[in-house]
Amino acid sequence: MEKHKPPIKIISPGSCYRNENDASHSPMFHQVEALVVDEGVTFADLRDMLNIFVKKMFGEDIESRFRPHFFPFTEPSAEMDIICVKCHGKGCNLCRGSGWLEMGGAGMVDPNVFDILGIDSEKYTGYAFGLGMDRIAMLKYKIPDMRLLFENDVRFLKQFK
Amino acid sequence: MKISYNWLKQYININLPPHELEEKMTFAGIEVEAVEKLGAELEQIKIAEIVTHKLHPDSDHLSICEVNDGSETVQVICGAPNCSAGQKIAFAPVGSEIGEFKIKKVKLRGVESYGMICSEKELGISDNHEGIMELPADAPLGSSLTSYLKSDDVSYDVEITPNRPDLLGMFGVARDLSAILDIPLNKPQISLQESDEPIEQMLALENIAPELCTRYTARMIKGVTVKESPEWMKKRLLAVGLRPINNVVDVTNFVMMEFGHPLHAFDYHLIDEQKIIVRRAHKNEQFPALDEETYTLQENDLVIADTNKPIALAGIIGGENSHITESTKDIVIEAANFLYSSIRKTAGRLKISTDSSYRFERDISDETAELASERAVQLILELAGGKLLKGKLDSYPNPVPKRIVAIRPSRIKHLLTITLNPQQIKDYLTALGLNFKTEKPDRLEFSIPSYRKDLVREVDLIEEVIRLHGYNNVETYLKTQNIMDREIFYARRQVADILVNNGFSEVKNWNFGDPQDLDKLNLSDQDDRRHNAVLKNPLGSSFSIMRSMLLPHLLHNTLFNLNHSQKDLKLFEMSKIFLRKDEKLASEKLYVTGVMTGQLHDTFWKEKARKIDFFDVKGIIEQILDSLLITKYKFENSEEPYFQPGMGADIVYRNRKIGMLGKIDPKILDKFDISEELYSFDLDLETIFMLSSFLDPVFKEIPKFPPVLRDLSFIISNQHSYTDIVKMIKTVNPGIIKKVELFDEYIGKNINAGYRSLTFSIVFSSDTKTLTDEIISQNLQKIIEKLKQELNIEMR
C-alpha cells in the first residue's frame, strides 16, 4: 500500500516462522493472507468471502462463524471458526469437544493503517484475513500430524497427486 | 485468567447453564480455553451419620463405628480422636475416589472397614488434620458434600485480548456480559463509615515520580484483627486459582480479581517515619520481596518507599519488610496506577510476573483505583474489624479528562452494512457504560468511561456496536456464480501437461472434416461418428462436415511431418468433436487423441534407440488416468475397425467405454499414404470428467513395519492376462499383499509355444506386526497353490 493506490486486491501466500514444534505446530509453516482495499468495501464482503471460501474448500455443509478478537491492525477484528470437519459440530477429540475448529484471523483494516500510508480512510475501507495452509491441508486430507508435511516420506508424498 | 460462574452471578443474574455462558463469552470476545467443574472431586463424598461408636479392642487410638450414609449402614474404622455417636460426618464410601487414591475395603488390626470418615485435609478443604470434619446436625443425610458446601462452581480459563484490560476482573466481565445479554448489572454497594481521625495526622505521602505513578491513593484502618478469612471469601479465591492467606491480604486479592485493579496492604508500623514516598529506585538498591528473593534495582524501577527503604516494587510485588502478618494491627491500603510501560520494563528485566504486574502492564484506569480502594476498605472493616480513618491521601497530578468520541450511524452502514437508528446505537453503547452526550444529524457523541482506554476513535465504537449486534448477524449478500468449472479447467491442463512432458507436441487443426476419411477408417454406416453436422457452404468437399473424430487430422499431420523428414512423432490434439443425430444443434464433446510413430526417445548415444510399441501408449494412458485419480478401469479387446486385429484395446471405466488405444492397421495407414508403424489413443474427456468425482485424497497411515519382497517365477499359458494373474495373487491375502509387479517376461528356448515365463515381484507389508519368515513362506505357498490350481502354472 506504500507504493500503490487503491483499489488493491492481494492474495499473498508465504512462509511463516514460529518457535513451536509439535504435532500441530511447525517452526516453519505457510499462510495465505489477503488484503482488499477499495471504496465501499464492507464487513459483509469479508464475511461473505470467507464463508464462500470455507464452503468451496471443505464442502457446502461446512458452516463458519466469526468471533470478536483483537489485532492491532484491524478494527473490528475477528477470528473465524469452521464446523468441525470430523464430528460436524457434535464434539470430538479434534475440536476438543467444542464442535468448532479455528481457521484464522480477519478484520477491517484499521483506519490508522491507512492514515500512516497516506490513504484517505474516509473514502477507502478494506479488509484483511490470514489462513493457515498447512492446517487446511491437514483438515482436508485428514493428515494427523503436521510433521508429516515436512518429513518428505515418499510413502506420504505419493498419496497426493 | 480464571472466571468463576458463581462469582459472576453476584453481578448479573445469569439464567444460562455454564456451557451456554461459555458460548456467550466467546461471542463477546472472551476466548474460553478450558472449563473446569469445581467440587467434582467431592461429588462422591456423602454426608453420613455415626450411629454407634466403640473403641477398637486391639488399638488405643482406633475406634469402630457404624456409619449410616443414607442408603446403608456399614462398619468403618476411624483413627481420629473426635469421632462419636450421633455426629454428622463426611464419608467416603468404598469405590469412591479421594485425592489420588481409591477407597477399598480394608482390615485394620483384624477388623474390617468399609469406607473412610474424612478430615478437612483429606478432602482438600483446609490443612486441618487434627480430627475428622464435623458437620452441623442438620446436614442432610446422604447428600453429596459438593452440593451441601455449595462448592459446585464452574471455572473458566479465559484469554483476554490485550485491548481490554477492563475485563481483567469479574465485575468487568459481568459488565460486558450484561451489555451482551441485555440484563441488568448489580454493582457492589459501597458505603463507608469513617471515624473522626483524619488520615493526614497519621500518614504522609509524597509522589516524586508523577510521570511513572499517575495516581497514588492511601487509606488507613486502625485496630484490625488479622485472621483466617470466612468460607465465602476463601471459596471465591480458590475458584479463581488463588490461595487464601489471611483476611486482609485476601481482601486485596479479592478486589483485584473483582475490579481488575491490584491493591496492596502495608503494616503501618513497618513504614518508617510514617511517610510513603513514591520514587525511582537508587542505582543497585536492594529490595527484599515477598517471594523471598532480594532484587537489585536500577534508576528506572519505580518503588514505594518510606524514608529508609523500599517497601514495595510498585505495581509488581510487595516487600518482605512491610507486609501484613498476624500481629499487624494498623494497615495502609494502597490503590494506585502506574505507567504501563514502566511496569513492563521493570518486570521484564527482573523476570517477575505477578497477577498485579499482569494488570498494570495492560494500562488500567486511574479512576478504578479509587473505586477499588473504597471496596477493599469496606470489606476489610467487615472481615477484620477496625476503624477507618477519615479521608484518603491522593496524589493525582494529571487527571485525564473524559474523552468524547463521536459515531456516525451512516458510517456504521458504510463499514458494516447494518442499518441502526440512533436509539439502537445509544442503547448498545450506554449498556457498556458509555455516557450519551449529544445528538446531531448523523452524529452521536459519547463520553468514554476511564476503564475503556481502548475506545479512542469512531471505528473503536463501531467495533463495539458490531460486537453487541453480533458479528454473525451481518447479512450476507454475495452470491457466487459459477462461470466455469474450475476442476475441469485444471484437469484439462493437467492432461495436456502430462502429454507434453512425455515429449508430445500439441497440434491444432480445423474443425472441418472430410467424410472420406471416415470411409478410409472403415467406419460402418451405423457408427455414431457418421452422424455428422454437415456444412451448407463448405470450403470444399474435404471440409464438408464438422469432424466427429480427431484421428484423421492427426494422420494428415503425421504424413505432412514424415514428408518433411520428421520420422519420430508424438502428436496430440485436445478438441471438441461434433455429432448430430436428429437434434437441431450438434452436440460437442471434448476429446484428446494422440498418435505415436518412430523412436520412443531422441537419439542418445548411451542407450539403444527403440521403436515405440503398444506398452508405451498404454503407459501414457495409465499416466493420464492415474493423474485424474481414476484407477479401476479395464482394457478389453477393441472392435474399432482401424486397429490391427488383436492390437487394439478399449478402455472401460464404470461400464462405459472411455477411450481406446492400439496399433493402426497398416492397410488403413496405407490409405493415408503412411508406411510407418503408428499407434494411436483416444480419451473421451467429456465422459471421463463427468464420471470422475474429483475426490480429495484421504491420508492413509504409513506402515510402521518394514515390507518384505519376494520374487516368484513360473511358466504360464498366454491366454491368461497379466491383470488376472495380479488379481488372483492379491486375493490370497489382500491384507498383507500390498503390491504385485511384473518383473520380467521370457519367451523362447525351453518354453513351449503359447506359453511364457513370468517373474513377479511381490511386496508383503503389514500394518500391525512384523512379518516373520514363516508367515511369508506360508503365504507364498498359498499363492503357488492357487496359481497352480486356477491357472495351471508350472514353477521354475
Short mmCIF file of C-alpha atoms in Angstrom, two decimals, chain B residues 73-459:
data_model
loop_
_atom_site.label_atom_id
_atom_site.label_comp_id
_atom_site.label_asym_id
_atom_site.label_seq_id
_atom_site.Cartn_x
_atom_site.Cartn_y
_atom_site.Cartn_z
CA THR B 73 -25.13 -48.76 57.37
CA VAL B 74 -21.60 -50.07 57.28
CA GLN B 75 -18.76 -50.70 59.68
CA VAL B 76 -15.96 -48.18 59.49
CA ILE B 77 -12.70 -47.91 61.40
CA CYS B 78 -11.81 -44.39 62.42
CA GLY B 79 -8.44 -43.21 63.71
CA ALA B 80 -9.48 -39.74 64.81
CA PRO B 81 -9.82 -38.65 68.42
CA ASN B 82 -13.02 -36.67 67.90
CA CYS B 83 -15.47 -39.16 66.46
CA SER B 84 -18.52 -40.05 68.48
CA ALA B 85 -22.01 -41.39 68.04
CA GLY B 86 -24.59 -39.01 66.63
CA GLN B 87 -22.11 -36.94 64.61
CA LYS B 88 -22.74 -35.92 61.07
CA ILE B 89 -19.57 -36.54 59.11
CA ALA B 90 -18.10 -36.57 55.61
CA PHE B 91 -17.96 -40.19 54.50
CA ALA B 92 -16.07 -41.68 51.55
CA PRO B 93 -17.72 -45.00 50.67
CA VAL B 94 -15.94 -48.00 49.13
CA GLY B 95 -15.33 -47.32 45.44
CA SER B 96 -15.18 -43.55 45.75
CA GLU B 97 -12.01 -41.67 44.99
CA ILE B 98 -10.49 -39.13 47.30
CA GLY B 99 -7.49 -37.25 46.03
CA GLU B 100 -5.21 -39.78 44.41
CA PHE B 101 -6.42 -42.98 45.98
CA LYS B 102 -9.49 -45.15 45.75
CA ILE B 103 -11.34 -46.27 48.86
CA LYS B 104 -11.32 -50.04 49.25
CA LYS B 105 -12.44 -52.44 51.91
CA VAL B 106 -9.57 -52.83 54.39
CA LYS B 107 -8.80 -54.68 57.56
CA LEU B 108 -7.30 -52.74 60.43
CA ARG B 109 -5.98 -54.83 63.31
CA GLY B 110 -8.20 -57.67 62.30
CA VAL B 111 -11.39 -55.65 61.97
CA GLU B 112 -12.90 -54.78 58.60
CA SER B 113 -13.58 -51.23 57.49
CA TYR B 114 -15.85 -50.32 54.58
CA GLY B 115 -15.08 -46.73 53.81
CA MET B 116 -13.41 -43.73 55.37
CA ILE B 117 -14.51 -40.85 57.58
CA CYS B 118 -12.67 -37.80 56.26
CA SER B 119 -10.75 -34.91 57.70
CA GLU B 120 -10.78 -31.49 56.05
CA LYS B 121 -7.22 -32.02 54.87
CA GLU B 122 -8.12 -35.30 53.19
CA LEU B 123 -10.97 -33.51 51.45
CA GLY B 124 -8.71 -30.69 50.30
CA ILE B 125 -10.81 -28.10 52.12
CA SER B 126 -8.19 -26.91 54.56
CA ASP B 127 -4.98 -28.02 56.30
CA ASN B 128 -6.87 -29.26 59.36
CA HIS B 129 -5.96 -32.88 60.05
CA GLU B 130 -6.43 -32.91 63.81
CA GLY B 131 -9.60 -34.90 63.51
CA ILE B 132 -12.50 -35.74 61.28
CA MET B 133 -14.59 -32.98 59.72
CA GLU B 134 -17.70 -32.41 61.76
CA LEU B 135 -20.80 -31.21 60.00
CA PRO B 136 -23.78 -29.44 61.56
CA ALA B 137 -26.50 -31.70 62.93
CA ASP B 138 -28.94 -30.59 60.26
CA ALA B 139 -26.69 -31.57 57.36
CA PRO B 140 -28.86 -33.67 55.02
CA LEU B 141 -28.07 -37.35 55.34
CA GLY B 142 -26.99 -38.95 52.08
CA SER B 143 -26.39 -35.71 50.17
CA SER B 144 -23.13 -35.25 48.35
CA LEU B 145 -20.71 -32.96 50.07
CA THR B 146 -20.33 -30.84 46.98
CA SER B 147 -23.91 -29.71 46.84
CA TYR B 148 -24.02 -29.19 50.60
CA LEU B 149 -20.93 -27.00 50.68
CA LYS B 150 -22.18 -25.30 47.52
CA SER B 151 -18.73 -25.80 46.16
CA ASP B 152 -20.15 -26.77 42.82
CA ASP B 153 -18.92 -23.96 40.72
CA VAL B 154 -17.63 -23.78 37.20
CA SER B 155 -14.34 -22.11 36.49
CA TYR B 156 -13.49 -20.82 33.01
CA ASP B 157 -9.91 -20.38 31.91
CA VAL B 158 -10.08 -17.42 29.56
CA GLU B 159 -7.82 -15.40 27.31
CA ILE B 160 -8.46 -11.65 27.46
CA THR B 161 -7.22 -9.72 24.44
CA PRO B 162 -4.65 -7.00 25.20
CA ASN B 163 -7.00 -4.16 24.27
CA ARG B 164 -9.45 -4.99 27.07
CA PRO B 165 -7.78 -4.61 30.46
CA ASP B 166 -11.21 -3.68 31.82
CA LEU B 167 -12.06 -7.37 31.54
CA LEU B 168 -9.29 -8.47 33.90
CA GLY B 169 -11.76 -8.76 36.77
CA MET B 170 -15.11 -10.45 37.42
CA PHE B 171 -17.04 -7.22 37.56
CA GLY B 172 -15.62 -6.02 34.23
CA VAL B 173 -16.58 -9.30 32.63
CA ALA B 174 -20.04 -9.09 34.19
CA ARG B 175 -20.42 -5.55 32.91
CA ASP B 176 -19.57 -6.62 29.38
CA LEU B 177 -21.86 -9.64 29.59
CA SER B 178 -24.70 -7.50 30.90
CA ALA B 179 -24.42 -5.47 27.69
CA ILE B 180 -24.17 -8.57 25.50
CA LEU B 181 -27.02 -10.42 27.20
CA ASP B 182 -29.03 -7.24 27.80
CA ILE B 183 -29.55 -7.94 31.51
CA PRO B 184 -29.13 -5.57 34.44
CA LEU B 185 -25.82 -5.20 36.24
CA ASN B 186 -25.68 -5.28 40.06
CA LYS B 187 -22.90 -3.02 41.22
CA PRO B 188 -21.48 -3.76 44.68
CA GLN B 189 -22.88 -1.22 47.13
CA ILE B 190 -20.20 0.74 48.86
CA SER B 191 -20.82 2.87 51.90
CA LEU B 192 -18.01 3.75 54.25
CA GLN B 193 -18.15 4.68 57.90
CA GLU B 194 -15.22 6.92 58.56
CA SER B 195 -14.04 7.80 62.05
CA ASP B 196 -13.16 11.35 63.05
CA GLU B 197 -9.44 10.84 62.95
CA PRO B 198 -8.06 12.33 59.71
CA ILE B 199 -5.50 10.22 57.89
CA GLU B 200 -3.24 13.24 57.37
CA GLN B 201 -2.39 13.13 61.06
CA MET B 202 -1.08 9.60 60.79
CA LEU B 203 0.50 9.29 57.38
CA ALA B 204 2.21 11.48 54.78
CA LEU B 205 2.56 10.86 51.05
CA GLU B 206 5.00 12.24 48.52
CA ASN B 207 4.97 11.27 44.86
CA ILE B 208 8.22 12.37 43.28
CA ALA B 209 7.81 10.28 40.13
CA PRO B 210 4.48 11.53 38.77
CA GLU B 211 5.42 10.56 35.23
CA LEU B 212 5.66 6.91 36.32
CA CYS B 213 2.99 6.91 39.00
CA THR B 214 -0.10 8.54 37.54
CA ARG B 215 -2.09 8.22 40.74
CA TYR B 216 -1.46 7.09 44.30
CA THR B 217 -4.13 6.79 46.98
CA ALA B 218 -3.76 5.54 50.52
CA ARG B 219 -6.32 4.82 53.21
CA MET B 220 -5.78 3.63 56.75
CA ILE B 221 -7.61 1.30 59.11
CA LYS B 222 -6.61 1.04 62.76
CA GLY B 223 -7.21 -1.91 65.04
CA VAL B 224 -7.82 -4.78 62.63
CA THR B 225 -7.75 -8.40 63.65
CA VAL B 226 -5.75 -10.37 61.13
CA LYS B 227 -7.03 -13.92 60.93
CA GLU B 228 -8.41 -16.53 58.55
CA SER B 229 -10.99 -15.34 56.03
CA PRO B 230 -14.56 -16.62 56.21
CA GLU B 231 -15.60 -19.53 53.99
CA TRP B 232 -17.30 -17.43 51.32
CA MET B 233 -14.14 -15.40 50.75
CA LYS B 234 -11.92 -18.49 50.62
CA LYS B 235 -14.26 -20.14 48.15
CA ARG B 236 -14.21 -17.13 45.86
CA LEU B 237 -10.42 -17.04 45.81
CA LEU B 238 -9.98 -20.78 45.36
CA ALA B 239 -12.41 -20.75 42.46
CA VAL B 240 -10.12 -18.42 40.54
CA GLY B 241 -6.93 -20.19 41.45
CA LEU B 242 -5.73 -18.00 44.32
CA ARG B 243 -4.57 -19.23 47.71
CA PRO B 244 -6.24 -17.74 50.79
CA ILE B 245 -3.69 -16.26 53.20
CA ASN B 246 -5.39 -14.01 55.77
CA ASN B 247 -8.42 -11.75 55.72
CA VAL B 248 -6.58 -8.51 54.88
CA VAL B 249 -4.42 -9.91 52.09
CA ASP B 250 -7.36 -11.93 50.83
CA VAL B 251 -9.44 -8.78 50.50
CA THR B 252 -6.76 -7.11 48.39
CA ASN B 253 -6.65 -10.15 46.14
CA PHE B 254 -10.42 -10.37 46.07
CA VAL B 255 -10.80 -6.76 44.98
CA MET B 256 -8.07 -7.21 42.39
CA MET B 257 -9.98 -10.12 40.92
CA GLU B 258 -13.23 -8.23 41.23
CA PHE B 259 -12.33 -4.92 39.62
CA GLY B 260 -9.19 -5.94 37.79
CA HIS B 261 -7.26 -3.35 39.78
CA PRO B 262 -4.44 -4.57 42.01
CA LEU B 263 -4.08 -3.20 45.54
CA HIS B 264 -1.53 -3.57 48.25
CA ALA B 265 -1.70 -3.51 52.05
CA PHE B 266 1.13 -2.39 54.31
CA ASP B 267 1.63 -2.83 58.03
CA TYR B 268 1.53 0.80 59.16
CA HIS B 269 4.08 0.31 61.90
CA LEU B 270 6.66 -1.00 59.46
CA ILE B 271 6.58 2.25 57.49
CA ASP B 272 9.47 4.30 58.81
CA GLU B 273 8.59 7.86 59.89
CA GLN B 274 5.03 7.23 58.73
CA LYS B 275 5.79 8.57 55.30
CA ILE B 276 5.19 6.95 51.90
CA ILE B 277 7.40 8.15 49.10
CA VAL B 278 6.77 7.12 45.51
CA ARG B 279 10.14 7.40 43.83
CA ARG B 280 12.58 5.87 41.40
CA ALA B 281 14.94 3.33 42.89
CA HIS B 282 18.55 4.23 43.55
CA LYS B 283 21.20 2.56 41.46
CA ASN B 284 21.75 -1.00 42.81
CA GLU B 285 19.23 -0.50 45.59
CA GLN B 286 18.41 -3.82 47.30
CA PHE B 287 14.79 -4.84 47.72
CA PRO B 288 13.71 -7.94 49.70
CA ALA B 289 10.44 -9.08 48.13
CA LEU B 290 7.57 -11.22 49.38
CA ASP B 291 8.73 -14.09 47.19
CA GLU B 292 11.80 -14.39 49.43
CA GLU B 293 14.13 -13.10 46.71
CA THR B 294 16.17 -9.92 47.01
CA TYR B 295 16.22 -7.84 43.84
CA THR B 296 18.82 -5.33 42.73
CA LEU B 297 17.00 -2.28 41.40
CA GLN B 298 18.03 0.43 38.98
CA GLU B 299 17.01 4.02 38.46
CA ASN B 300 14.22 3.21 36.03
CA ASP B 301 12.44 0.99 38.53
CA LEU B 302 9.61 2.58 40.44
CA VAL B 303 9.36 1.81 44.16
CA ILE B 304 7.02 2.62 47.00
CA ALA B 305 9.32 3.54 49.85
CA ASP B 306 9.42 5.03 53.30
CA THR B 307 12.17 7.38 54.44
CA ASN B 308 14.64 4.50 54.83
CA LYS B 309 13.90 1.69 52.48
CA PRO B 310 11.79 0.49 49.54
CA ILE B 311 8.69 -1.24 50.89
CA ALA B 312 7.25 -2.37 47.58
CA LEU B 313 8.25 -2.70 43.94
CA ALA B 314 5.47 -0.54 42.56
CA GLY B 315 2.71 -2.49 40.90
CA ILE B 316 4.67 -5.71 40.89
CA ILE B 317 5.33 -7.18 44.31
CA GLY B 318 5.29 -6.11 47.93
CA GLY B 319 8.22 -6.11 50.32
CA GLU B 320 9.09 -8.64 52.95
CA ASN B 321 9.77 -5.70 55.23
CA SER B 322 6.31 -4.20 55.35
CA HIS B 323 3.75 -6.92 54.74
CA ILE B 324 0.72 -7.91 56.76
CA THR B 325 1.29 -10.52 59.44
CA GLU B 326 -0.90 -11.98 62.13
CA SER B 327 0.33 -9.37 64.59
CA THR B 328 -0.50 -6.43 62.32
CA LYS B 329 -2.95 -4.04 63.93
CA ASP B 330 -2.95 -0.94 61.75
CA ILE B 331 -2.89 -1.10 57.98
CA VAL B 332 -2.44 1.15 54.97
CA ILE B 333 -4.32 0.28 51.78
CA GLU B 334 -2.62 1.39 48.59
CA ALA B 335 -4.64 1.83 45.42
CA ALA B 336 -2.60 3.32 42.63
CA ASN B 337 -1.91 3.38 38.95
CA PHE B 338 1.43 3.24 37.19
CA LEU B 339 2.70 3.85 33.69
CA TYR B 340 2.22 0.52 31.98
CA SER B 341 5.45 0.61 30.03
CA SER B 342 7.48 1.22 33.17
CA ILE B 343 5.92 -1.77 34.92
CA ARG B 344 6.53 -3.91 31.88
CA LYS B 345 10.18 -2.93 31.64
CA THR B 346 10.91 -3.50 35.30
CA ALA B 347 9.02 -6.78 35.49
CA GLY B 348 10.66 -7.96 32.29
CA ARG B 349 14.15 -7.11 33.42
CA LEU B 350 13.78 -8.73 36.82
CA LYS B 351 11.82 -11.62 35.36
CA ILE B 352 8.95 -11.27 37.81
CA SER B 353 5.38 -11.84 36.76
CA THR B 354 2.53 -11.45 39.21
CA ASP B 355 -1.24 -11.05 38.95
CA SER B 356 -0.57 -7.42 39.82
CA SER B 357 2.12 -6.72 37.21
CA TYR B 358 0.00 -8.54 34.61
CA ARG B 359 -2.74 -5.99 35.06
CA PHE B 360 -0.69 -2.82 35.34
CA GLU B 361 1.21 -3.80 32.20
CA ARG B 362 -2.03 -3.58 30.27
CA ASP B 363 -2.72 0.09 31.04
CA ILE B 364 -5.57 0.20 33.54
CA SER B 365 -7.55 3.14 34.86
CA ASP B 366 -6.72 5.90 37.37
CA GLU B 367 -10.39 6.14 38.33
CA THR B 368 -10.88 2.48 39.08
CA ALA B 369 -8.11 2.77 41.69
CA GLU B 370 -10.40 4.93 43.78
CA LEU B 371 -13.31 2.52 43.48
CA ALA B 372 -11.11 -0.44 44.34
CA SER B 373 -9.77 1.34 47.40
CA GLU B 374 -13.24 2.01 48.79
CA ARG B 375 -14.38 -1.52 48.11
CA ALA B 376 -11.32 -3.01 49.79
CA VAL B 377 -11.68 -0.83 52.82
CA GLN B 378 -15.34 -1.77 53.21
CA LEU B 379 -14.56 -5.47 53.05
CA ILE B 380 -11.65 -5.24 55.48
CA LEU B 381 -13.85 -3.46 58.01
CA GLU B 382 -16.38 -6.25 57.55
CA LEU B 383 -13.93 -9.12 57.86
CA ALA B 384 -11.23 -7.78 60.15
CA GLY B 385 -12.97 -5.03 62.05
CA GLY B 386 -11.13 -1.84 62.98
CA LYS B 387 -11.68 1.87 62.50
CA LEU B 388 -11.42 3.63 59.14
CA LEU B 389 -9.53 6.89 59.31
CA LYS B 390 -11.16 9.86 57.72
CA GLY B 391 -10.26 10.76 54.13
CA LYS B 392 -7.55 9.46 51.89
CA LEU B 393 -4.16 10.59 50.70
CA ASP B 394 -4.40 11.13 46.97
CA SER B 395 -1.62 12.11 44.62
CA TYR B 396 -3.32 12.62 41.25
CA PRO B 397 -1.04 15.02 39.38
CA ASN B 398 -2.61 14.86 35.91
CA PRO B 399 -6.20 13.69 35.93
CA VAL B 400 -7.13 12.82 32.37
CA PRO B 401 -10.40 14.41 31.30
CA LYS B 402 -13.00 12.08 29.92
CA ARG B 403 -12.68 11.58 26.21
CA ILE B 404 -15.60 12.40 23.92
CA VAL B 405 -15.92 10.23 20.84
CA ALA B 406 -18.49 10.65 18.09
CA ILE B 407 -20.02 7.97 15.91
CA ARG B 408 -21.96 8.39 12.68
CA PRO B 409 -24.82 5.96 12.01
CA SER B 410 -24.07 6.40 8.31
CA ARG B 411 -20.54 5.17 8.84
CA ILE B 412 -21.86 2.06 10.57
CA LYS B 413 -23.85 1.30 7.48
CA HIS B 414 -20.88 2.14 5.27
CA LEU B 415 -18.50 -0.20 7.05
CA LEU B 416 -20.74 -2.93 8.41
CA THR B 417 -23.78 -2.80 6.09
CA ILE B 418 -26.14 -2.84 9.06
CA THR B 419 -28.65 -0.04 9.50
CA LEU B 420 -29.17 1.09 13.06
CA ASN B 421 -31.18 4.08 14.22
CA PRO B 422 -29.69 6.45 16.81
CA GLN B 423 -31.70 4.91 19.63
CA GLN B 424 -30.32 1.46 18.98
CA ILE B 425 -26.78 2.79 18.89
CA LYS B 426 -27.36 4.66 22.14
CA ASP B 427 -28.75 1.52 23.77
CA TYR B 428 -25.78 -0.57 22.75
CA LEU B 429 -23.12 1.89 23.84
CA THR B 430 -24.71 3.01 27.08
CA ALA B 431 -25.06 -0.64 28.08
CA LEU B 432 -21.26 -0.76 28.05
CA GLY B 433 -21.04 2.18 30.41
CA LEU B 434 -20.56 4.96 27.86
CA ASN B 435 -22.43 8.18 28.58
CA PHE B 436 -24.51 9.65 25.80
CA LYS B 437 -23.78 13.35 25.46
CA THR B 438 -25.23 14.96 22.36
CA GLU B 439 -27.04 14.12 19.19
CA LYS B 440 -26.57 15.98 15.95
CA PRO B 441 -27.54 14.99 12.42
CA ASP B 442 -25.68 11.74 11.69
CA ARG B 443 -23.51 12.22 14.76
CA LEU B 444 -23.85 10.82 18.28
CA GLU B 445 -21.33 11.88 20.90
CA PHE B 446 -20.44 9.72 23.87
CA SER B 447 -18.22 10.27 26.87
CA ILE B 448 -15.90 7.32 27.39
CA PRO B 449 -15.51 5.83 30.90
CA SER B 450 -11.95 5.76 32.18
CA TYR B 451 -11.80 1.98 32.16
CA ARG B 452 -12.23 1.85 28.37
CA LYS B 453 -8.91 3.29 27.23
CA ASP B 454 -9.30 1.26 24.05
CA LEU B 455 -12.19 3.42 22.81
CA VAL B 456 -10.48 6.36 21.17
CA ARG B 457 -11.91 6.78 17.71
CA GLU B 458 -15.15 6.31 15.83
CA VAL B 459 -14.01 2.95 14.47
#
